mmCIF file of C-alpha atoms in Angstrom:
data_model
loop_
_atom_site.group_PDB
_atom_site.id
_atom_site.type_symbol
_atom_site.label_atom_id
_atom_site.label_comp_id
_atom_site.label_asym_id
_atom_site.label_seq_id
_atom_site.Cartn_x
_atom_site.Cartn_y
_atom_site.Cartn_z
ATOM 1 C CA MET A 217 112.529 -39.472 -57.001
ATOM 2 C CA LEU A 218 115.526 -41.543 -55.831
ATOM 3 C CA GLY A 219 113.292 -43.265 -53.294
ATOM 4 C CA ALA A 220 110.797 -44.192 -55.991
ATOM 5 C CA LEU A 221 113.580 -45.512 -58.227
ATOM 6 C CA ASN A 222 115.010 -47.501 -55.323
ATOM 7 C CA LYS A 223 111.583 -48.980 -54.549
ATOM 8 C CA ARG A 224 111.006 -49.894 -58.194
ATOM 9 C CA LEU A 225 114.452 -51.478 -58.575
ATOM 10 C CA ASN A 226 114.053 -53.586 -55.466
ATOM 11 C CA ARG A 227 110.642 -55.001 -56.275
ATOM 12 C CA ALA A 228 110.329 -58.747 -56.792
ATOM 13 C CA HIS A 229 110.774 -58.452 -60.559
ATOM 14 C CA GLY A 230 113.702 -56.034 -60.183
ATOM 15 C CA LEU A 231 116.289 -58.823 -60.140
ATOM 16 C CA HIS A 232 114.871 -60.368 -63.307
ATOM 17 C CA THR A 233 114.914 -56.999 -65.062
ATOM 18 C CA LEU A 234 118.482 -56.409 -63.912
ATOM 19 C CA LEU A 235 119.518 -59.851 -65.145
ATOM 20 C CA LEU A 236 117.932 -59.169 -68.534
ATOM 21 C CA ILE A 237 119.807 -55.854 -68.806
ATOM 22 C CA PHE A 238 123.047 -57.621 -67.930
ATOM 23 C CA ILE A 239 122.475 -60.258 -70.629
ATOM 24 C CA VAL A 240 121.757 -57.579 -73.230
ATOM 25 C CA VAL A 241 124.842 -55.510 -72.354
ATOM 26 C CA ALA A 242 127.126 -58.561 -72.152
ATOM 27 C CA THR A 243 125.771 -59.763 -75.506
ATOM 28 C CA VAL A 244 126.483 -56.405 -77.146
ATOM 29 C CA PHE A 245 129.979 -56.271 -75.644
ATOM 30 C CA SER A 246 130.608 -59.836 -76.848
ATOM 31 C CA ALA A 247 129.213 -59.250 -80.323
ATOM 32 C CA LEU A 248 131.494 -56.337 -81.181
ATOM 33 C CA PRO A 249 134.797 -58.305 -81.192
ATOM 34 C CA LEU A 250 133.075 -60.992 -83.266
ATOM 35 C CA LEU A 251 131.818 -58.305 -85.643
ATOM 36 C CA HIS A 252 135.393 -57.020 -86.033
ATOM 37 C CA TYR A 253 136.481 -60.543 -86.901
ATOM 38 C CA PHE A 254 133.805 -61.130 -89.530
ATOM 39 C CA ARG A 255 134.454 -57.727 -91.084
ATOM 40 C CA GLY A 256 138.214 -58.261 -91.176
ATOM 41 C CA GLY A 257 138.880 -55.498 -88.627
ATOM 42 C CA HIS A 258 141.668 -55.176 -86.072
ATOM 43 C CA LEU A 259 141.434 -57.981 -83.504
ATOM 44 C CA PHE A 260 143.831 -56.572 -80.876
ATOM 45 C CA ASP A 261 144.977 -59.354 -78.513
ATOM 46 C CA TYR A 262 142.531 -61.919 -79.912
ATOM 47 C CA LYS A 263 144.860 -62.402 -82.885
ATOM 48 C CA LEU A 264 147.826 -62.985 -80.563
ATOM 49 C CA TRP A 265 145.830 -65.522 -78.547
ATOM 50 C CA TYR A 266 144.945 -67.462 -81.679
ATOM 51 C CA ASP A 267 148.494 -67.357 -83.084
ATOM 52 C CA THR A 268 149.907 -68.496 -79.737
ATOM 53 C CA GLY A 269 147.419 -71.347 -79.560
ATOM 54 C CA ARG A 270 148.412 -72.542 -83.041
ATOM 55 C CA GLN A 271 152.107 -72.352 -82.112
ATOM 56 C CA MET A 272 151.411 -74.396 -79.009
ATOM 57 C CA LEU A 273 149.606 -77.071 -81.029
ATOM 58 C CA ALA A 274 152.475 -77.158 -83.525
ATOM 59 C CA GLY A 275 155.033 -77.664 -80.736
ATOM 60 C CA GLN A 276 156.786 -74.393 -81.553
ATOM 61 C CA GLU A 277 158.510 -71.943 -79.230
ATOM 62 C CA ILE A 278 156.145 -69.684 -77.304
ATOM 63 C CA PHE A 279 158.607 -67.240 -75.763
ATOM 64 C CA PHE A 280 160.800 -65.747 -78.443
ATOM 65 C CA VAL A 281 161.992 -62.215 -79.146
ATOM 66 C CA ARG A 282 160.530 -60.360 -82.112
ATOM 67 C CA SER A 283 160.853 -56.592 -82.610
ATOM 68 C CA GLY A 284 162.831 -56.398 -79.363
ATOM 69 C CA LYS A 285 160.260 -58.133 -77.133
ATOM 70 C CA TYR A 286 158.226 -61.284 -76.601
ATOM 71 C CA ASP A 287 154.973 -61.425 -78.530
ATOM 72 C CA PHE A 288 153.353 -63.614 -75.874
ATOM 73 C CA MET A 289 154.101 -62.528 -72.299
ATOM 74 C CA TYR A 290 151.893 -64.767 -70.183
ATOM 75 C CA PRO A 291 152.782 -67.956 -68.246
ATOM 76 C CA LEU A 292 152.771 -71.282 -70.096
ATOM 77 C CA PRO A 293 149.446 -72.607 -68.656
ATOM 78 C CA CYS A 294 147.712 -69.704 -70.395
ATOM 79 C CA ALA A 295 149.265 -70.801 -73.707
ATOM 80 C CA LEU A 296 148.058 -74.371 -73.084
ATOM 81 C CA PHE A 297 144.494 -73.161 -72.695
ATOM 82 C CA LEU A 298 144.806 -71.081 -75.865
ATOM 83 C CA GLY A 299 146.070 -74.150 -77.692
ATOM 84 C CA GLY A 300 142.845 -75.968 -76.933
ATOM 85 C CA ALA A 301 140.724 -72.903 -77.701
ATOM 86 C CA SER A 302 142.438 -72.377 -81.070
ATOM 87 C CA LEU A 303 141.045 -75.734 -82.261
ATOM 88 C CA LEU A 304 137.738 -73.895 -82.585
ATOM 89 C CA GLY A 305 139.201 -71.575 -85.212
ATOM 90 C CA GLN A 306 139.777 -67.869 -84.748
ATOM 91 C CA GLY A 307 136.076 -66.990 -84.657
ATOM 92 C CA GLY A 308 135.372 -69.847 -82.249
ATOM 93 C CA LEU A 309 138.220 -68.770 -79.985
ATOM 94 C CA ILE A 310 136.857 -65.218 -79.824
ATOM 95 C CA PHE A 311 133.366 -66.547 -79.069
ATOM 96 C CA LEU A 312 134.717 -68.754 -76.273
ATOM 97 C CA LEU A 313 136.769 -65.966 -74.712
ATOM 98 C CA VAL A 314 133.953 -63.400 -74.689
ATOM 99 C CA ALA A 315 131.604 -66.045 -73.253
ATOM 100 C CA ILE A 316 134.099 -66.759 -70.458
ATOM 101 C CA ASN A 317 134.469 -63.019 -69.898
ATOM 102 C CA SER A 318 130.703 -62.629 -69.547
ATOM 103 C CA VAL A 319 130.510 -65.465 -67.012
ATOM 104 C CA ALA A 320 133.430 -63.894 -65.124
ATOM 105 C CA TRP A 321 131.617 -60.539 -65.087
ATOM 106 C CA PHE A 322 128.457 -62.141 -63.703
ATOM 107 C CA CYS A 323 130.440 -64.022 -61.047
ATOM 108 C CA SER A 324 132.374 -60.880 -60.105
ATOM 109 C CA VAL A 325 129.142 -58.936 -59.593
ATOM 110 C CA LYS A 326 127.649 -61.710 -57.468
ATOM 111 C CA LEU A 327 130.755 -62.392 -55.404
ATOM 112 C CA SER A 328 131.348 -58.665 -54.817
ATOM 113 C CA ALA A 329 127.794 -58.378 -53.470
ATOM 114 C CA ILE A 330 128.297 -61.414 -51.210
ATOM 115 C CA LEU A 331 131.501 -59.971 -49.770
ATOM 116 C CA ALA A 332 130.021 -56.477 -49.406
ATOM 117 C CA THR A 333 126.845 -57.583 -47.631
ATOM 118 C CA GLY A 334 127.984 -60.777 -45.947
ATOM 119 C CA HIS A 335 124.942 -62.592 -47.347
ATOM 120 C CA GLN A 336 124.453 -65.056 -50.183
ATOM 121 C CA ARG A 337 121.267 -63.273 -51.181
ATOM 122 C CA THR A 338 121.409 -59.499 -51.316
ATOM 123 C CA THR A 339 118.138 -57.597 -51.007
ATOM 124 C CA ASN A 340 119.418 -54.235 -52.269
ATOM 125 C CA LEU A 341 120.083 -54.430 -55.985
ATOM 126 C CA TRP A 342 122.089 -51.192 -55.998
ATOM 127 C CA VAL A 343 125.006 -53.269 -54.719
ATOM 128 C CA TYR A 344 124.844 -55.152 -58.023
ATOM 129 C CA VAL A 345 124.234 -52.127 -60.249
ATOM 130 C CA VAL A 346 126.521 -49.374 -58.943
ATOM 131 C CA PRO A 347 129.899 -51.207 -59.079
ATOM 132 C CA SER A 348 129.468 -52.329 -62.689
ATOM 133 C CA LEU A 349 128.276 -48.888 -63.776
ATOM 134 C CA LEU A 350 131.299 -47.228 -62.205
ATOM 135 C CA VAL A 351 133.802 -49.548 -63.910
ATOM 136 C CA ILE A 352 131.878 -50.176 -67.141
ATOM 137 C CA VAL A 353 134.606 -48.527 -69.235
ATOM 138 C CA TYR A 354 137.202 -50.954 -67.890
ATOM 139 C CA ILE A 355 134.828 -53.901 -68.325
ATOM 140 C CA TRP A 356 134.283 -52.912 -71.953
ATOM 141 C CA SER A 357 138.063 -52.731 -72.450
ATOM 142 C CA THR A 358 138.442 -56.380 -71.441
ATOM 143 C CA TYR A 359 136.018 -57.363 -74.198
ATOM 144 C CA HIS A 360 137.384 -54.914 -76.739
ATOM 145 C CA LEU A 361 141.044 -55.880 -76.261
ATOM 146 C CA GLY A 362 140.554 -59.526 -75.303
ATOM 147 C CA GLN A 363 142.130 -59.230 -71.853
ATOM 148 C CA PRO A 364 141.476 -61.706 -68.992
ATOM 149 C CA ASN A 365 141.391 -59.278 -66.040
ATOM 150 C CA LEU A 366 137.696 -59.873 -65.317
ATOM 151 C CA VAL A 367 138.467 -63.582 -65.101
ATOM 152 C CA LEU A 368 141.280 -62.815 -62.665
ATOM 153 C CA LEU A 369 138.900 -60.695 -60.589
ATOM 154 C CA ALA A 370 136.337 -63.496 -60.405
ATOM 155 C CA LEU A 371 139.044 -65.929 -59.277
ATOM 156 C CA MET A 372 140.329 -63.535 -56.608
ATOM 157 C CA LEU A 373 136.830 -62.828 -55.306
ATOM 158 C CA GLY A 374 136.129 -66.553 -55.235
ATOM 159 C CA ALA A 375 139.301 -66.989 -53.187
ATOM 160 C CA PHE A 376 138.150 -64.301 -50.721
ATOM 161 C CA VAL A 377 134.758 -65.968 -50.297
ATOM 162 C CA ALA A 378 136.552 -69.295 -49.741
ATOM 163 C CA LEU A 379 138.800 -67.689 -47.102
ATOM 164 C CA ARG A 380 135.741 -66.377 -45.280
ATOM 165 C CA ALA A 381 134.321 -69.925 -45.326
ATOM 166 C CA GLU A 382 137.687 -71.279 -44.056
ATOM 167 C CA ARG A 383 138.215 -73.302 -47.222
ATOM 168 C CA GLU A 384 141.839 -72.374 -47.571
ATOM 169 C CA ILE A 385 142.824 -75.079 -50.062
ATOM 170 C CA ILE A 386 140.240 -73.765 -52.517
ATOM 171 C CA ALA A 387 141.300 -70.167 -51.871
ATOM 172 C CA GLY A 388 144.964 -70.886 -52.583
ATOM 173 C CA GLY A 389 144.090 -72.886 -55.679
ATOM 174 C CA LEU A 390 141.964 -70.080 -57.134
ATOM 175 C CA ILE A 391 144.724 -67.503 -56.631
ATOM 176 C CA ALA A 392 147.197 -69.935 -58.224
ATOM 177 C CA ILE A 393 144.982 -70.248 -61.312
ATOM 178 C CA ALA A 394 144.831 -66.458 -61.556
ATOM 179 C CA ALA A 395 148.625 -66.231 -61.263
ATOM 180 C CA ALA A 396 149.052 -68.947 -63.900
ATOM 181 C CA ILE A 397 147.003 -66.843 -66.321
ATOM 182 C CA LYS A 398 148.650 -63.508 -65.564
ATOM 183 C CA ALA A 399 151.371 -63.521 -62.961
ATOM 184 C CA PHE A 400 150.689 -60.436 -60.826
ATOM 185 C CA PRO A 401 147.922 -61.910 -58.555
ATOM 186 C CA VAL A 402 150.661 -63.997 -56.884
ATOM 187 C CA ILE A 403 151.384 -60.875 -54.804
ATOM 188 C CA ALA A 404 148.422 -61.938 -52.641
ATOM 189 C CA ILE A 405 150.595 -64.635 -51.051
ATOM 190 C CA VAL A 406 152.161 -61.937 -48.855
ATOM 191 C CA TYR A 407 148.720 -61.243 -47.382
ATOM 192 C CA LEU A 408 148.075 -64.953 -46.829
ATOM 193 C CA LEU A 409 151.365 -65.352 -45.007
ATOM 194 C CA TYR A 410 150.794 -62.297 -42.818
ATOM 195 C CA ARG A 411 147.308 -63.489 -41.923
ATOM 196 C CA ARG A 412 148.792 -66.921 -41.154
ATOM 197 C CA CYS A 413 146.627 -68.638 -43.717
ATOM 198 C CA TRP A 414 149.307 -71.317 -43.970
ATOM 199 C CA THR A 415 147.119 -73.860 -45.756
ATOM 200 C CA ALA A 416 146.011 -71.311 -48.355
ATOM 201 C CA ALA A 417 149.606 -70.175 -48.956
ATOM 202 C CA ALA A 418 150.812 -73.779 -49.294
ATOM 203 C CA SER A 419 147.901 -74.576 -51.602
ATOM 204 C CA LEU A 420 148.812 -71.568 -53.762
ATOM 205 C CA VAL A 421 152.447 -72.661 -54.077
ATOM 206 C CA VAL A 422 151.671 -76.321 -54.768
ATOM 207 C CA ALA A 423 148.922 -75.520 -57.275
ATOM 208 C CA LEU A 424 151.140 -73.010 -59.056
ATOM 209 C CA LEU A 425 153.952 -75.552 -59.377
ATOM 210 C CA LEU A 426 151.502 -78.102 -60.742
ATOM 211 C CA LEU A 427 150.173 -75.597 -63.270
ATOM 212 C CA LEU A 428 153.597 -74.332 -64.354
ATOM 213 C CA LEU A 429 155.527 -77.624 -64.530
ATOM 214 C CA ILE A 430 153.347 -80.723 -64.224
ATOM 215 C CA LEU A 431 150.387 -79.667 -66.378
ATOM 216 C CA PRO A 432 152.539 -78.722 -69.431
ATOM 217 C CA ALA A 433 154.705 -81.867 -69.164
ATOM 218 C CA PRO A 434 152.417 -84.190 -71.216
ATOM 219 C CA PHE A 435 152.348 -81.612 -74.021
ATOM 220 C CA ARG A 436 155.838 -80.094 -73.876
ATOM 221 C CA GLY A 437 157.857 -82.577 -71.844
ATOM 222 C CA PHE A 438 159.168 -81.768 -68.379
ATOM 223 C CA GLU A 439 162.537 -80.427 -69.580
ATOM 224 C CA ARG A 440 160.934 -78.155 -72.133
ATOM 225 C CA ALA A 441 158.336 -76.959 -69.622
ATOM 226 C CA TRP A 442 161.212 -76.051 -67.279
ATOM 227 C CA ARG A 443 163.006 -74.258 -70.105
ATOM 228 C CA ASP A 444 159.819 -72.380 -70.977
ATOM 229 C CA LEU A 445 159.550 -71.251 -67.359
ATOM 230 C CA GLU A 446 163.185 -70.105 -67.377
ATOM 231 C CA LYS A 447 162.699 -68.165 -70.624
ATOM 232 C CA TRP A 448 159.512 -66.551 -69.365
ATOM 233 C CA SER A 449 161.181 -65.577 -66.076
ATOM 234 C CA ALA A 450 164.257 -64.168 -67.820
ATOM 235 C CA GLY A 451 162.116 -62.127 -70.176
ATOM 236 C CA MET A 452 159.411 -60.920 -67.796
ATOM 237 C CA LEU A 453 161.185 -60.366 -64.480
ATOM 238 C CA LYS A 454 163.118 -57.374 -65.754
ATOM 239 C CA TYR A 455 163.103 -53.760 -64.594
ATOM 240 C CA SER A 456 165.500 -51.129 -65.890
ATOM 241 C CA GLU A 457 165.724 -47.510 -66.978
ATOM 242 C CA VAL A 458 164.396 -48.577 -70.369
ATOM 243 C CA GLY A 459 161.267 -50.359 -69.193
ATOM 244 C CA VAL A 460 159.519 -53.162 -67.337
ATOM 245 C CA ALA A 461 159.447 -56.790 -68.513
ATOM 246 C CA GLN A 462 158.610 -56.938 -72.234
ATOM 247 C CA ARG A 463 156.992 -53.501 -72.391
ATOM 248 C CA PRO A 464 159.893 -51.143 -73.229
ATOM 249 C CA LYS A 465 157.655 -48.801 -75.210
ATOM 250 C CA ARG A 466 154.729 -48.663 -72.779
ATOM 251 C CA SER A 467 156.239 -49.123 -69.311
ATOM 252 C CA TYR A 468 156.506 -45.442 -68.403
ATOM 253 C CA THR A 469 153.805 -44.034 -70.665
ATOM 254 C CA TRP A 470 150.388 -42.684 -69.710
ATOM 255 C CA LYS A 471 148.912 -46.154 -70.232
ATOM 256 C CA ASN A 472 150.707 -47.583 -67.179
ATOM 257 C CA GLN A 473 148.911 -46.409 -64.040
ATOM 258 C CA SER A 474 151.013 -48.323 -61.511
ATOM 259 C CA LEU A 475 153.215 -46.775 -58.836
ATOM 260 C CA ILE A 476 156.292 -47.608 -60.918
ATOM 261 C CA GLY A 477 154.853 -46.163 -64.126
ATOM 262 C CA VAL A 478 153.572 -42.922 -62.589
ATOM 263 C CA SER A 479 156.691 -42.348 -60.479
ATOM 264 C CA ASN A 480 159.068 -42.818 -63.393
ATOM 265 C CA ARG A 481 157.281 -40.423 -65.741
ATOM 266 C CA LEU A 482 156.675 -37.758 -63.069
ATOM 267 C CA LEU A 483 160.143 -37.927 -61.528
ATOM 268 C CA ARG A 484 162.354 -38.794 -64.540
ATOM 269 C CA ARG A 485 162.660 -37.287 -67.988
ATOM 270 C CA VAL A 486 161.137 -40.178 -69.902
ATOM 271 C CA ASP A 487 158.812 -40.114 -72.889
ATOM 272 C CA ALA A 488 155.337 -40.352 -71.364
ATOM 273 C CA ASP A 489 153.657 -40.972 -74.725
ATOM 274 C CA ALA A 490 156.135 -43.287 -76.445
ATOM 275 C CA ALA A 491 154.790 -44.789 -79.634
ATOM 276 C CA PHE A 492 156.107 -46.291 -82.799
ATOM 277 C CA ALA A 493 158.267 -43.987 -84.899
ATOM 278 C CA PRO A 494 157.889 -41.218 -85.859
ATOM 279 C CA ASP A 495 157.233 -40.150 -82.264
ATOM 280 C CA THR A 496 157.257 -36.670 -80.735
ATOM 281 C CA PRO A 497 158.348 -37.149 -77.111
ATOM 282 C CA VAL A 498 156.021 -35.912 -74.361
ATOM 283 C CA TYR A 499 157.427 -35.059 -70.937
ATOM 284 C CA VAL A 500 155.360 -34.473 -67.785
ATOM 285 C CA ASN A 501 158.083 -34.824 -65.136
ATOM 286 C CA PHE A 502 158.232 -32.420 -62.199
ATOM 287 C CA ALA A 503 161.798 -33.486 -61.410
ATOM 288 C CA ASP A 504 164.695 -35.192 -63.160
ATOM 289 C CA LEU A 505 165.938 -37.707 -60.625
ATOM 290 C CA ARG A 506 168.269 -40.611 -61.173
ATOM 291 C CA PHE A 507 166.708 -44.004 -61.773
ATOM 292 C CA SER A 508 168.092 -45.263 -58.441
ATOM 293 C CA ALA A 509 166.520 -42.326 -56.592
ATOM 294 C CA VAL A 510 163.121 -42.993 -58.182
ATOM 295 C CA ASN A 511 163.394 -46.652 -57.176
ATOM 296 C CA ALA A 512 164.120 -45.640 -53.584
ATOM 297 C CA ILE A 513 160.976 -43.481 -53.604
ATOM 298 C CA VAL A 514 158.897 -46.281 -55.163
ATOM 299 C CA ILE A 515 160.101 -48.793 -52.565
ATOM 300 C CA GLY A 516 159.499 -46.307 -49.755
ATOM 301 C CA ILE A 517 155.933 -45.573 -50.876
ATOM 302 C CA ALA A 518 155.155 -49.284 -51.400
ATOM 303 C CA LEU A 519 156.473 -50.140 -47.925
ATOM 304 C CA ALA A 520 154.528 -47.255 -46.402
ATOM 305 C CA LEU A 521 151.281 -48.383 -48.047
ATOM 306 C CA GLY A 522 151.842 -51.973 -46.953
ATOM 307 C CA SER A 523 152.797 -50.943 -43.406
ATOM 308 C CA VAL A 524 149.723 -48.751 -42.942
ATOM 309 C CA PHE A 525 147.562 -51.578 -44.280
ATOM 310 C CA VAL A 526 149.042 -53.969 -41.730
ATOM 311 C CA ALA A 527 148.707 -51.405 -38.934
ATOM 312 C CA VAL A 528 144.946 -50.981 -39.369
ATOM 313 C CA MET A 529 144.161 -54.699 -39.717
ATOM 314 C CA PRO A 530 142.147 -55.972 -36.741
ATOM 315 C CA GLN A 531 143.491 -58.847 -34.707
ATOM 316 C CA ARG A 532 142.233 -62.303 -35.603
ATOM 317 C CA ALA A 533 139.780 -62.426 -32.682
ATOM 318 C CA LEU A 534 138.235 -59.088 -33.710
ATOM 319 C CA ARG A 535 137.736 -59.888 -37.394
ATOM 320 C CA THR A 536 134.222 -59.831 -38.820
ATOM 321 C CA ALA A 537 132.739 -60.406 -42.273
ATOM 322 C CA GLU A 538 132.507 -56.614 -42.546
ATOM 323 C CA SER A 539 136.157 -55.956 -41.679
ATOM 324 C CA ASP A 540 137.329 -58.815 -43.902
ATOM 325 C CA ALA A 541 135.475 -57.356 -46.886
ATOM 326 C CA ILE A 542 137.247 -54.031 -46.366
ATOM 327 C CA GLU A 543 140.581 -55.869 -46.018
ATOM 328 C CA PHE A 544 140.028 -57.694 -49.294
ATOM 329 C CA ALA A 545 139.180 -54.418 -51.039
ATOM 330 C CA LEU A 546 142.361 -52.865 -49.660
ATOM 331 C CA LEU A 547 144.370 -55.853 -50.890
ATOM 332 C CA LEU A 548 143.015 -55.471 -54.435
ATOM 333 C CA LEU A 549 143.716 -51.735 -54.394
ATOM 334 C CA LEU A 550 147.252 -52.343 -53.147
ATOM 335 C CA VAL A 551 147.931 -54.952 -55.832
ATOM 336 C CA LEU A 552 146.672 -52.566 -58.531
ATOM 337 C CA MET A 553 149.065 -49.876 -57.347
ATOM 338 C CA ILE A 554 152.237 -51.863 -56.724
ATOM 339 C CA THR A 555 152.161 -54.306 -59.630
ATOM 340 C CA PRO A 556 154.772 -53.021 -62.123
ATOM 341 C CA LEU A 557 152.359 -52.816 -65.058
ATOM 342 C CA SER A 558 148.784 -51.671 -64.470
ATOM 343 C CA PHE A 559 146.930 -50.704 -67.638
ATOM 344 C CA GLY A 560 143.396 -49.340 -67.855
ATOM 345 C CA TYR A 561 141.527 -52.639 -68.043
ATOM 346 C CA PHE A 562 143.197 -53.774 -64.796
ATOM 347 C CA PHE A 563 140.915 -51.369 -62.936
ATOM 348 C CA CYS A 564 137.807 -53.468 -63.443
ATOM 349 C CA TRP A 565 139.119 -54.746 -60.083
ATOM 350 C CA LEU A 566 137.605 -51.606 -58.529
ATOM 351 C CA MET A 567 134.273 -53.474 -58.675
ATOM 352 C CA LEU A 568 134.718 -54.908 -55.166
ATOM 353 C CA PRO A 569 135.734 -51.595 -53.519
ATOM 354 C CA PHE A 570 132.767 -49.853 -55.152
ATOM 355 C CA ALA A 571 130.382 -52.646 -54.090
ATOM 356 C CA ILE A 572 131.521 -52.298 -50.477
ATOM 357 C CA ALA A 573 131.316 -48.508 -50.686
ATOM 358 C CA ALA A 574 127.757 -48.707 -52.059
ATOM 359 C CA GLN A 575 126.691 -51.135 -49.330
ATOM 360 C CA ARG A 576 128.165 -49.061 -46.512
ATOM 361 C CA VAL A 577 126.775 -45.773 -47.791
ATOM 362 C CA LEU A 578 123.308 -47.320 -48.184
ATOM 363 C CA ALA A 579 123.598 -48.671 -44.633
ATOM 364 C CA GLY A 580 124.593 -45.227 -43.356
ATOM 365 C CA LYS A 581 128.055 -46.380 -42.277
ATOM 366 C CA GLY A 582 130.536 -45.289 -44.919
ATOM 367 C CA SER A 583 131.143 -41.567 -44.394
ATOM 368 C CA ALA A 584 134.903 -41.869 -44.996
ATOM 369 C CA ILE A 585 134.451 -44.071 -48.035
ATOM 370 C CA LEU A 586 131.773 -41.734 -49.412
ATOM 371 C CA TRP A 587 133.920 -38.600 -49.427
ATOM 372 C CA TRP A 588 137.166 -40.237 -50.459
ATOM 373 C CA GLY A 589 135.234 -42.244 -53.055
ATOM 374 C CA LEU A 590 133.677 -39.106 -54.538
ATOM 375 C CA LEU A 591 137.137 -37.565 -54.905
ATOM 376 C CA ALA A 592 138.342 -40.772 -56.559
ATOM 377 C CA LEU A 593 135.378 -40.776 -58.954
ATOM 378 C CA ALA A 594 136.097 -37.156 -59.874
ATOM 379 C CA LEU A 595 139.652 -38.123 -60.804
ATOM 380 C CA LEU A 596 138.460 -41.123 -62.792
ATOM 381 C CA ALA A 597 135.946 -38.902 -64.599
ATOM 382 C CA LEU A 598 138.813 -36.668 -65.757
ATOM 383 C CA GLY A 599 140.039 -39.683 -67.710
ATOM 384 C CA LEU A 600 136.758 -39.690 -69.657
ATOM 385 C CA ILE A 601 136.980 -35.974 -70.445
ATOM 386 C CA PHE A 602 140.742 -35.837 -71.054
ATOM 387 C CA PRO A 603 141.670 -39.479 -71.770
ATOM 388 C CA ARG A 604 145.355 -38.957 -72.436
ATOM 389 C CA GLY A 605 145.978 -35.731 -70.541
ATOM 390 C CA ALA A 606 144.584 -36.982 -67.231
ATOM 391 C CA GLN A 607 146.329 -40.345 -67.456
ATOM 392 C CA LEU A 608 149.648 -38.708 -68.270
ATOM 393 C CA TYR A 609 149.598 -37.409 -64.700
ATOM 394 C CA GLY A 610 148.351 -40.679 -63.217
ATOM 395 C CA ASN A 611 144.693 -39.874 -62.532
ATOM 396 C CA THR A 612 143.742 -43.571 -62.297
ATOM 397 C CA PHE A 613 146.618 -44.337 -59.931
ATOM 398 C CA PHE A 614 145.803 -41.386 -57.677
ATOM 399 C CA ALA A 615 142.086 -42.266 -57.718
ATOM 400 C CA THR A 616 143.030 -45.758 -56.531
ATOM 401 C CA LEU A 617 145.222 -44.212 -53.845
ATOM 402 C CA LEU A 618 142.315 -42.051 -52.634
ATOM 403 C CA LEU A 619 140.096 -45.126 -52.422
ATOM 404 C CA PHE A 620 142.871 -46.877 -50.507
ATOM 405 C CA ILE A 621 142.987 -44.037 -47.966
ATOM 406 C CA GLY A 622 139.202 -44.053 -47.577
ATOM 407 C CA PHE A 623 139.134 -47.799 -46.974
ATOM 408 C CA LEU A 624 142.032 -47.544 -44.521
ATOM 409 C CA ILE A 625 140.024 -45.048 -42.457
ATOM 410 C CA GLU A 626 136.942 -47.251 -42.679
ATOM 411 C CA LEU A 627 138.883 -50.338 -41.555
ATOM 412 C CA LEU A 628 140.359 -48.355 -38.668
ATOM 413 C CA HIS A 629 136.823 -47.391 -37.584
ATOM 414 C CA ALA A 630 135.722 -51.029 -37.817
ATOM 415 C CA LYS A 631 138.782 -52.105 -35.815
ATOM 416 C CA ARG A 632 138.070 -49.587 -33.034
ATOM 417 C CA ALA A 633 134.404 -50.579 -32.925
ATOM 418 C CA GLY A 634 135.451 -54.201 -32.501
ATOM 419 C CA GLN A 635 137.868 -53.276 -29.719
ATOM 420 C CA ARG A 636 135.168 -51.328 -27.880
ATOM 421 C CA LEU A 637 132.749 -54.248 -28.199
ATOM 422 C CA SER A 638 135.368 -56.695 -26.964
ATOM 423 C CA ALA A 639 136.153 -54.478 -23.979
ATOM 424 C CA ALA A 640 132.443 -54.164 -23.117
ATOM 425 C CA LEU A 641 132.008 -57.930 -23.175
ATOM 426 C CA ALA A 642 135.132 -58.576 -21.112
#
């Protein structure tokens, strides 16, 4: 039965059918936020994007405290874009954003397949289908809430493809754009520096400076752009017992699936379901450690994950398109885990790991990824059955960790295979 389905999917018209299904699903996902707007429903972050855009056009302050936190928490270039988009009106802004999200989804699917297979044209359409199916809940969340994480994924994948093609200036620029939209992708610069991609790292830094200071100058003035950057940094680069950045209510709750979020609610007596008053506290901690002790554990785990990642990386001469794809997947998984705030929609980034897993399993290579991936999927499925209960205990974080372990083993196998081949040719 599976063989017949596989044969049918991979016929000549299979790609056209798949493309039609994608268009239909993306259209439905896009239509629902617009329907909320026309019916006067709750617009989630779309309302904030429109309000921020209007404030930008009016020359008002973007980063100001209201109800104990910033309303808008993204870098200034993001506000500049929203200023232009808000000229379309609120409905037009929503239409533009969901259209961009749909393009980003399409690009993410295509680029994931290119990285997974090493070819511009993939013959097995399962590599397109499986990853999106497995993260469809997170993809829907980006549309529903109005979040740009699919756009960030497309930019990161584009950067990885550019690195494989040795176009480092483009790669650094794409990561810089992602970081200018939502800061956390800048973590990738550590990977670039370790891999001695000096041009890409320099391109990232220069492009980010241009986006943060030079681009806003014609609209805000250089001094005000600098002040905006200072205010954003002061407000967002904060971490304390109370919370992270401008998320005091949500930092340590079940919604944050990062290493910091999970560690704090499992190892400290913090409210894991904090909400607006009246709120009945929920505690899921197994220990009641001091904040400093939890931080030591978080740093230790982060260093251990990074060190193991570095240890299994093949030397430059032994790198292949296959090993690089696994490396890039590991990098995305690591970023998801160690970024201070990692909410549900962030995990649309699992598209690349799942694309690589699908490709390797279909090719009969990915035994480690298969078993670790199945365990990860089981944990993710718990979040569908027990949405709050499973996430209270960090099911999404631990699923990502299991995928990370599986990909580490797979990269180690690829590294050893390359060493054996090199020795045979010597």
